Amino acid sequence: MSLDFLKSALTVNGSHMSTEEFLEWLQKRKASIGVKITKIPFAEMNHWYFEDETQNLRHSSGKFFSIEGIEVETNLGVKPRWTQPIINQNEIGYLGILAKKFDGVLHFLMQCKVEPGNINFVQLSPTLQATKSNYSQVHKGNPPLYLEYFLKNNRSKYKVLLDQLQSEQGARFLKKRNRNIILEVFEDIPLEDDFCWLTLGQIHTLLALDNVINMDTRTVISGIPFGSYGDEVIQFYNVISALFSDDTEYQAGMLYSAVENDNHLHSSAEIISWFTELKAQYELTVKRIPLADLDEWTITETEIAHNEGKYFKVIGVESEISNREVSSWTQPIVESVQHGLIAFVVKRINGVYHFLVQAKLEAGNLDVLEMAPTVQCLTGNYRKAGAEFVPPFLDFVLDSIKESDGILYRSFQSEEGGRFYKEQNENVIIEAPEDFPEDVPENYTWMTLNQLKMFIRFNNYLNIQARSLISVIRFNRHD
Amino acid sequence: MSLDFLKSALTVNGSHMSTEEFLEWLQKRKASIGVKITKIPFAEMNHWYFEDETQNLRHSSGKFFSIEGIEVETNLGVKPRWTQPIINQNEIGYLGILAKKFDGVLHFLMQCKVEPGNINFVQLSPTLQATKSNYSQVHKGNPPLYLEYFLKNNRSKYKVLLDQLQSEQGARFLKKRNRNIILEVFEDIPLEDDFCWLTLGQIHTLLALDNVINMDTRTVISGIPFGSYGDEVIQFYNVISALFSDDTEYQAGMLYSAVENDNHLHSSAEIISWFTELKAQYELTVKRIPLADLDEWTITETEIAHNEGKYFKVIGVESEISNREVSSWTQPIVESVQHGLIAFVVKRINGVYHFLVQAKLEAGNLDVLEMAPTVQCLTGNYRKAGAEFVPPFLDFVLDSIKESDGILYRSFQSEEGGRFYKEQNENVIIEAPEDFPEDVPENYTWMTLNQLKMFIRFNNYLNIQARSLISVIRFNRHD
């Protein structure tokens, strides 16, 4: 199974279309889809209303999601208490990809999908991207395409390659998770408009571009394992690495980090102990409160916003889209006031790439802490006097970006466009120099890519930002 | 590391004392400890009070634990909604065992500990059993013995053999967890009164007796891994199994199940998918409510009880104990109205013992479902007409017990005596006959012991009842 995934990751020429053909096709699809997104006052939203006493923002069906308040208390970090709005969507949606072998190589069925918050309007999403409300037909539209393959009664006909629960943004969602699933089909299946087959290598190649592959795709592919070869790993690595020339040392190094079995700085038991220590030490208490009761937030006719303009706001949008199951609708959406920065610092330790992982507390976390990138923050001038808090390693990351030092990967990638309005994060992977210290603060540790992938299997270990950065790591060579 | 554990599990003659000597010593210790436990009205408890409006039962320090109410809604099972009292103790305690090699074999430092709810008063507990309130000295007593070894700043001197967060009873505690930790020390350490060194084999032998090894010990040792031998596993197994004669086929079979690597019915990816499916399908919503607002429960001067006498009640006790850090105190405690039954059905599939595991929802679960024994319930006459619900496989288990058919293990073991008043469960492991169906209902699956131990590593997978049953499995021969 892992070998099938790896073969697909190393295949940069798809059987269905080349990456260049894909980009042309994407442009044509975009041109064929009519999109109009308009910011509107809350009062103009259909079926959405502010509940009388609480001022919570809800849908009249009681489904989809609501915007509510939470009161957060914790003994970690610089703020022991705060209140904030949060998206409450207590249901598990599907992020599903169908996979099929063409010419012996796994291809993934990807969709050109329009979401109201998407930069570029159209991004490449999983085959199926459906909330429970979607697939249980609350909105009375057509059922999502390819839904039937994922339904429980049909699934036994296919091979489940991956099927995990993964967390959403803990700073925005209250304990929200989605089911990340990849099914291999063996029969011919119809290719609908707006869908195409790509190899994992092609998806990785496209991840070098800004805002083409959506967050839902990134989280699903982040969980793909490569590391279960047992003894063959070294021989296998030798074969693969021979494919690479010197100038692609990065890919070969990442591949080795993804398949290593016993060449890590810390054993998995040590990492579990590190995480146990931190979870025992730090507490997170979250109480749901009415949106009306937030301390520093104000609801106006057009937005729910922080009084000092910090963090994010909730606004209303009207979407008119011509290729979607429901062609026109209104909804609340979250708009960030700044773009964010997520960065992994990596370092060769014992010759193997190790990732500097942060244990991070976010208000919506199911279990206090999740493993996050080395740096994860909103941007802004952090070095200015009066900044709330300068995260560790931020200076190193910003300097590296400024000097183009050790940058292995850099792009802008979007948050999910169904809930986030044109929100993007700069995604960066930086190779630290030899003298970068291996001793790190207590809530950081070093892990190989294979170890990170091991923790992804067990739900609520890696946060969505860490998974996004892992998804962009490629082993293939660009053509 | 695993090999050290296994060697200890196979050693039935401890260097410090033989198991017979231990039993004599235990009797002497019991005789030397004065214990008086008295049921008292709530009004006679010191520092405990019912809060004015909510009637929640609290300690005046705000620490320790409180008895509160919850309202539970779920789409799994026969009851879609109920209210109940629950223990709220939002802190992570230590269950810590010090280990040290004598004559090359790991021994564990065990404590004769008195708890108010203990059947027999004295049971064998981990070296350190301490709530955060304990070790942060809320009660102004002496610090627990051996605490200093486990404190963060000292721990680097020792080898962490195991360090995991594990859940407590989900039907009684709201999301409570403890830190299960085993540290190997290399220096000489003082042996305090009431403490002794035992091998894992000796502890397993003592687990054949009723109510000697307490729940805290059982949960810690349940996480001990044996299965990380890689390729040596088969050769190793051959060596070990030669130690066994035919009449100890059970032990050899369990050992093989604990170390197998690829001889299981379902891959770990398939099991994760099974669990993902169920977590996506079933919802659990728990709302904290005042104890005063429970539907079918009444607070009297002496108990918080269900109106029909079902489930459990909360009572007050006064404890006078002569060897404990605080020698006299009062507290609320939970008294079950019946003893419980927990049973694993196991079956040889492809020649390897597989455990029939249930995905079980309990109100206090952090994450909807945990993996539980095949049968876990309060006893009573389940077959009588009008029973609320007859759990699957209960008939098979009760018949097997009645006919003494395929019983591999059977004993009574206690719940933790600090919170539970003389509560015990019948612990049973039953080998199913060849014609026992491998097809099981959707919320059951088959797993090897090694697979169960893999999931134990990642918190909140196996519930405490499953872990209790796993802890009793021995590979050694009784003398």
Coordinates of N, CA and C in Angstrom, one line a residue, chain A residues 238-397:
Chain A
N238 N 18.2 3.1 -1.4 CA 19.3 3.1 -2.3 C 18.8 3.2 -3.7
V239 N 17.8 2.4 -4.1 CA 17.3 2.4 -5.4 C 16.8 3.7 -5.8
I240 N 15.9 4.2 -4.9 CA 15.2 5.5 -5.1 C 16.2 6.7 -5.2
S241 N 17.2 6.7 -4.3 CA 18.0 7.9 -4.2 C 18.9 7.9 -5.4
A242 N 19.1 6.8 -6.1 CA 19.9 6.8 -7.3 C 19.2 7.6 -8.4
L243 N 17.9 7.7 -8.2 CA 17.1 8.5 -9.2 C 17.4 10.0 -9.2
F244 N 18.0 10.4 -8.0 CA 18.1 11.8 -7.8 C 19.6 12.2 -8.1
S245 N 19.7 13.4 -8.7 CA 21.0 14.0 -8.9 C 21.3 14.8 -7.7
D246 N 22.5 15.4 -7.7 CA 23.0 16.1 -6.5 C 22.1 17.3 -6.2
D247 N 21.5 17.9 -7.2 CA 20.8 19.1 -7.0 C 19.4 18.9 -6.5
T248 N 19.1 17.6 -6.3 CA 17.8 17.3 -5.7 C 17.9 16.6 -4.3
E249 N 19.0 17.0 -3.7 CA 19.3 16.4 -2.4 C 18.2 16.5 -1.4
Y250 N 17.4 17.6 -1.5 CA 16.3 17.8 -0.7 C 15.3 16.7 -0.8
Q251 N 14.9 16.4 -2.0 CA 13.9 15.3 -2.2 C 14.4 14.0 -1.6
A252 N 15.6 13.6 -1.9 CA 16.1 12.4 -1.4 C 16.2 12.4 0.1
G253 N 16.6 13.5 0.6 CA 16.6 13.6 2.1 C 15.3 13.5 2.7
M254 N 14.3 14.1 2.1 CA 12.9 14.0 2.7 C 12.4 12.6 2.6
L255 N 12.7 12.0 1.4 CA 12.2 10.6 1.3 C 12.8 9.7 2.4
Y256 N 14.1 9.9 2.6 CA 14.7 9.1 3.6 C 14.1 9.3 5.0
S257 N 13.8 10.6 5.3 CA 13.2 11.0 6.5 C 11.8 10.3 6.6
A258 N 11.1 10.2 5.5 CA 9.8 9.6 5.5 C 9.8 8.1 5.7
V259 N 10.9 7.4 5.4 CA 10.9 6.0 5.5 C 11.8 5.4 6.6
E260 N 12.6 6.3 7.2 CA 13.6 5.8 8.2 C 12.8 5.1 9.3
N261 N 13.5 4.1 9.9 CA 12.8 3.3 10.9 C 13.5 3.5 12.3
D262 N 14.8 3.7 12.3 CA 15.5 3.7 13.6 C 16.7 4.7 13.6
N263 N 16.5 5.7 12.8 CA 17.5 6.7 12.7 C 17.1 8.1 13.2
H264 N 16.3 8.0 14.2 CA 15.7 9.3 14.8 C 16.4 9.7 16.1
L265 N 16.4 11.0 16.4 CA 17.0 11.5 17.6 C 16.2 11.0 18.8
H266 N 14.9 11.0 18.8 CA 14.1 10.5 19.9 C 13.2 9.3 19.5
S267 N 13.1 8.3 20.3 CA 12.2 7.2 20.0 C 10.8 7.7 20.1
S268 N 9.8 6.9 19.6 CA 8.5 7.3 19.7 C 8.0 7.3 21.1
A269 N 8.5 6.4 21.9 CA 8.2 6.4 23.3 C 8.6 7.6 24.0
E270 N 9.8 8.1 23.7 CA 10.3 9.4 24.2 C 9.4 10.6 23.8
I271 N 9.0 10.5 22.6 CA 8.1 11.7 22.1 C 6.7 11.6 22.8
I272 N 6.2 10.4 23.0 CA 4.9 10.2 23.7 C 5.1 10.7 25.1
S273 N 6.2 10.4 25.7 CA 6.5 10.9 27.1 C 6.6 12.4 27.2
W274 N 7.2 13.0 26.1 CA 7.3 14.5 26.1 C 5.9 15.1 26.0
F275 N 5.1 14.5 25.2 CA 3.7 15.0 25.0 C 2.9 14.8 26.3
T276 N 3.1 13.7 26.9 CA 2.4 13.4 28.1 C 2.7 14.4 29.2
E277 N 4.0 14.7 29.4 CA 4.5 15.7 30.3 C 3.8 17.0 30.1
L278 N 3.7 17.4 28.9 CA 3.1 18.7 28.6 C 1.6 18.7 28.8
K279 N 0.9 17.6 28.4 CA -0.5 17.6 28.7 C -0.8 17.5 30.1
A280 N 0.0 16.9 30.9 CA -0.2 16.8 32.4 C 0.0 18.2 33.0
Q281 N 0.9 19.0 32.4 CA 1.3 20.2 33.0 C 0.3 21.4 32.6
Y282 N -0.2 21.3 31.4 CA -1.0 22.5 30.9 C -2.4 22.2 30.9
E283 N -3.2 23.1 31.3 CA -4.7 22.9 31.4 C -5.4 23.9 30.4
L284 N -6.4 23.4 29.9 CA -7.3 24.2 29.0 C -8.7 24.0 29.4
T285 N -9.4 25.0 29.8 CA -10.8 24.9 30.2 C -11.6 25.9 29.2
V286 N -12.5 25.3 28.5 CA -13.3 26.1 27.5 C -14.7 26.0 27.9
K287 N -15.4 27.1 28.1 CA -16.8 27.2 28.4 C -17.5 27.9 27.3
R288 N -18.6 27.2 26.8 CA -19.4 27.9 25.8 C -20.2 29.0 26.4
I289 N -20.1 30.2 25.9 CA -20.9 31.3 26.4 C -21.6 32.0 25.2
P290 N -22.6 32.8 25.5 CA -23.3 33.5 24.4 C -22.4 34.5 23.7
L291 N -22.6 34.6 22.4 CA -21.8 35.6 21.7 C -22.0 37.0 22.2
A292 N -23.2 37.2 22.8 CA -23.5 38.5 23.4 C -22.6 38.8 24.6
D293 N -22.0 37.8 25.2 CA -21.2 38.0 26.4 C -19.7 38.2 26.2
L294 N -19.3 38.3 25.0 CA -17.8 38.4 24.7 C -17.3 39.7 25.3
D295 N -16.1 39.7 25.8 CA -15.6 40.9 26.5 C -15.2 42.0 25.5
E296 N -14.4 41.6 24.5 CA -13.7 42.6 23.7 C -14.2 42.6 22.2
W297 N -15.3 42.0 22.0 CA -15.8 41.9 20.6 C -17.2 42.6 20.5
T298 N -17.4 43.2 19.3 CA -18.7 43.9 19.1 C -19.4 43.4 17.8
I299 N -20.7 43.2 17.9 CA -21.5 42.8 16.8 C -22.1 44.1 16.1
T300 N -21.8 44.3 14.9 CA -22.4 45.4 14.2 C -23.3 44.9 13.1
E301 N -23.8 45.7 12.2 CA -24.7 45.2 11.2 C -24.0 44.4 10.1
T302 N -22.7 44.6 10.1 CA -21.9 43.9 9.0 C -20.8 43.0 9.5
E303 N -20.5 43.0 10.8 CA -19.4 42.2 11.2 C -19.4 41.9 12.7
I304 N -18.8 40.8 13.1 CA -18.5 40.5 14.5 C -17.0 40.7 14.6
A305 N -16.5 41.8 15.3 CA -15.1 42.1 15.2 C -14.5 42.4 16.6
H306 N -13.2 42.2 16.7 CA -12.5 42.6 17.9 C -12.4 44.1 18.0
N307 N -12.5 44.6 19.2 CA -12.6 46.1 19.4 C -11.3 46.8 18.9
E308 N -10.2 46.1 19.0 CA -8.9 46.7 18.5 C -8.6 46.2 17.1
G309 N -9.5 45.6 16.4 CA -9.3 45.2 15.1 C -8.3 44.0 15.0
K310 N -8.1 43.2 16.1 CA -7.2 42.1 16.1 C -7.8 40.8 15.5
Y311 N -6.9 39.9 15.2 CA -7.3 38.5 15.0 C -8.1 38.3 13.7
F312 N -9.5 38.3 13.9 CA -10.3 38.0 12.7 C -11.7 38.6 12.9
K313 N -12.5 38.6 11.9 CA -13.9 39.0 12.1 C -14.8 38.1 11.3
V314 N -16.1 38.1 11.7 CA -17.1 37.3 11.0 C -17.9 38.2 10.2
I315 N -18.1 37.9 8.9 CA -18.9 38.8 8.0 C -19.9 37.9 7.3
G316 N -20.8 38.5 6.5 CA -21.8 37.8 5.7 C -21.4 37.9 4.2
V317 N -21.6 36.8 3.5 CA -21.4 36.9 2.0 C -22.5 36.2 1.3
E318 N -22.7 36.7 0.1 CA -23.7 36.1 -0.8 C -22.8 35.5 -2.0
S319 N -23.1 34.2 -2.3 CA -22.4 33.6 -3.3 C -23.3 33.2 -4.5
E320 N -22.9 33.5 -5.7 CA -23.6 33.0 -6.8 C -22.6 32.2 -7.7
I321 N -22.9 30.9 -7.8 CA -21.9 30.1 -8.5 C -22.6 29.2 -9.4
S322 N -22.1 29.0 -10.6 CA -22.9 28.3 -11.6 C -22.8 26.8 -11.7
N323 N -21.7 26.3 -11.1 CA -21.5 24.8 -11.3 C -21.7 24.0 -10.0
R324 N -22.3 24.6 -9.0 CA -22.4 23.9 -7.7 C -23.8 23.4 -7.5
E325 N -23.9 22.5 -6.5 CA -25.2 21.8 -6.3 C -26.3 22.8 -5.9
V326 N -26.0 23.8 -5.2 CA -26.9 24.9 -4.9 C -26.2 26.2 -5.5
S327 N -26.9 26.9 -6.4 CA -26.2 27.9 -7.2 C -26.1 29.2 -6.5
S328 N -26.9 29.5 -5.5 CA -26.9 30.8 -4.9 C -27.2 30.6 -3.4
W329 N -26.4 31.2 -2.5 CA -26.7 31.2 -1.1 C -26.0 32.3 -0.4
T330 N -26.4 32.5 0.9 CA -25.7 33.4 1.8 C -25.2 32.7 3.0
Q331 N -24.2 33.2 3.6 CA -23.6 32.5 4.8 C -22.7 33.5 5.5
P332 N -22.5 33.2 6.8 CA -21.4 33.9 7.5 C -20.1 33.2 7.2
I333 N -19.0 34.0 7.2 CA -17.7 33.5 6.9 C -16.7 34.3 7.7
V334 N -15.5 33.6 8.0 CA -14.5 34.2 8.9 C -13.5 34.9 8.0
E335 N -13.2 36.2 8.3 CA -12.2 36.9 7.5 C -11.0 37.3 8.5
S336 N -9.8 36.8 8.2 CA -8.7 37.1 9.0 C -8.2 38.5 8.7
V337 N -7.7 39.2 9.8 CA -7.3 40.5 9.6 C -5.9 40.6 9.0
Q338 N -5.2 39.5 9.0 CA -3.8 39.5 8.4 C -3.6 38.1 7.8
H339 N -2.6 37.9 7.0 CA -2.3 36.6 6.6 C -1.4 36.0 7.7
G340 N -1.3 34.7 7.6 CA -0.5 34.0 8.7 C 0.8 33.4 8.1
L341 N 1.6 33.0 9.0 CA 2.9 32.4 8.7 C 3.0 31.0 9.4
I342 N 3.2 30.0 8.6 CA 3.5 28.7 9.2 C 4.8 28.2 8.6
A343 N 5.7 27.7 9.5 CA 7.0 27.4 9.1 C 7.5 26.2 9.9
F344 N 8.1 25.2 9.2 CA 8.8 24.1 9.8 C 10.3 24.4 9.6
V345 N 11.0 24.5 10.8 CA 12.5 24.4 10.7 C 12.9 23.0 10.7
V346 N 13.7 22.6 9.7 CA 14.2 21.2 9.7 C 15.7 21.2 9.7
K347 N 16.3 20.1 10.2 CA 17.7 20.0 10.4 C 18.2 18.6 10.2
R348 N 19.3 18.4 9.5 CA 19.8 17.1 9.4 C 20.5 16.7 10.7
I349 N 19.9 15.7 11.3 CA 20.5 15.1 12.6 C 20.8 13.7 12.3
N350 N 22.0 13.3 12.6 CA 22.5 11.9 12.1 C 22.2 11.7 10.7
G351 N 22.3 12.7 9.9 CA 22.1 12.6 8.4 C 20.7 12.5 8.0
V352 N 19.7 12.6 8.9 CA 18.3 12.5 8.6 C 17.6 13.8 8.9
Y353 N 16.8 14.3 8.0 CA 16.0 15.5 8.2 C 15.1 15.2 9.4
H354 N 15.2 16.1 10.4 CA 14.3 16.2 11.6 C 13.5 17.5 11.5
F355 N 12.3 17.4 12.0 CA 11.4 18.6 12.0 C 11.3 19.1 13.4
L356 N 11.4 20.4 13.6 CA 11.2 21.0 14.9 C 9.8 21.3 15.1
V357 N 9.2 20.4 16.0 CA 7.7 20.4 16.2 C 7.4 21.1 17.5
Q358 N 6.3 21.9 17.5 CA 5.9 22.6 18.6 C 4.6 22.0 19.2
A359 N 4.5 21.8 20.5 CA 3.3 21.5 21.2 C 2.5 22.7 21.4
K360 N 1.3 22.9 20.7 CA 0.6 24.2 20.7 C -0.8 24.0 21.3
L361 N -1.1 24.9 22.1 CA -2.5 25.0 22.7 C -3.3 25.9 21.9
E362 N -4.5 25.5 21.4 CA -5.5 26.4 20.8 C -6.8 26.1 21.4
A363 N -7.6 27.1 21.4 CA -8.9 27.1 22.2 C -9.8 25.9 21.8
G364 N -9.9 25.7 20.5 CA -10.8 24.7 20.1 C -10.3 23.2 20.1
N365 N -9.0 23.0 20.6 CA -8.5 21.7 20.6 C -9.3 20.7 21.4
L366 N -9.5 19.5 20.9 CA -10.2 18.5 21.6 C -9.4 18.1 22.9
D367 N -8.0 18.0 22.7 CA -7.2 17.5 23.8 C -6.0 18.4 24.1
V368 N -6.3 19.6 24.5 CA -5.3 20.6 25.1 C -4.3 21.0 24.0
L369 N -3.4 20.0 23.6 CA -2.3 20.4 22.8 C -2.3 19.5 21.5
E370 N -1.9 20.1 20.4 CA -1.6 19.4 19.2 C -0.2 19.7 18.8
M371 N 0.4 18.8 17.9 CA 1.7 19.1 17.4 C 1.6 20.0 16.2
A372 N 2.3 21.1 16.3 CA 2.2 22.2 15.3 C 3.5 22.5 14.7
P373 N 3.5 23.4 13.6 CA 4.8 23.8 13.0 C 5.7 24.5 14.0
T374 N 6.9 24.7 13.7 CA 7.9 25.4 14.5 C 7.3 26.8 14.8
V375 N 6.9 27.5 13.8 CA 6.3 28.8 14.0 C 4.9 28.8 13.3
Q376 N 3.9 29.3 14.1 CA 2.5 29.4 13.5 C 2.0 30.6 14.1
C377 N 1.8 31.7 13.3 CA 1.2 32.9 13.9 C 0.7 33.8 12.8
L378 N -0.1 34.8 13.2 CA -0.5 35.8 12.3 C 0.7 36.7 12.1
T379 N 0.8 37.3 10.9 CA 1.9 38.2 10.6 C 1.6 39.5 11.2
G380 N 2.5 40.5 10.9 CA 2.4 41.8 11.5 C 3.8 42.1 11.9
N381 N 4.0 43.3 12.4 CA 5.4 43.6 12.8 C 5.7 43.1 14.2
Y382 N 6.1 41.9 14.3 CA 6.3 41.3 15.6 C 7.5 41.9 16.4
R383 N 8.4 42.5 15.6 CA 9.6 43.0 16.4 C 9.3 44.4 16.9
K384 N 8.2 45.0 16.6 CA 7.9 46.3 17.1 C 7.7 46.2 18.6
A385 N 8.1 47.2 19.3 CA 7.9 47.3 20.7 C 6.4 47.2 21.0
G386 N 6.0 46.5 22.0 CA 4.6 46.4 22.4 C 3.9 45.2 21.7
A387 N 4.6 44.4 20.9 CA 4.0 43.2 20.4 C 3.5 42.4 21.6
E388 N 2.4 41.7 21.4 CA 1.8 40.9 22.5 C 2.8 39.8 22.9
F389 N 3.5 39.2 22.0 CA 4.3 38.0 22.2 C 5.1 37.7 21.0
V390 N 6.4 37.5 21.2 CA 7.2 37.1 20.0 C 7.4 35.6 20.1
P391 N 6.9 34.8 19.2 CA 7.0 33.4 19.3 C 8.5 33.0 19.1
P392 N 8.9 31.9 19.8 CA 10.3 31.4 19.6 C 10.5 31.0 18.2
F393 N 11.7 31.2 17.7 CA 12.1 30.9 16.3 C 11.5 31.8 15.2
L394 N 10.7 32.7 15.6 CA 10.1 33.6 14.6 C 11.2 34.5 13.9
D395 N 12.1 35.0 14.8 CA 13.2 35.8 14.2 C 14.1 35.0 13.2
F396 N 14.4 33.7 13.6 CA 15.2 32.9 12.7 C 14.4 32.7 11.4
V397 N 13.1 32.4 11.5 CA 12.4 32.2 10.3 C 12.3 33.5 9.4

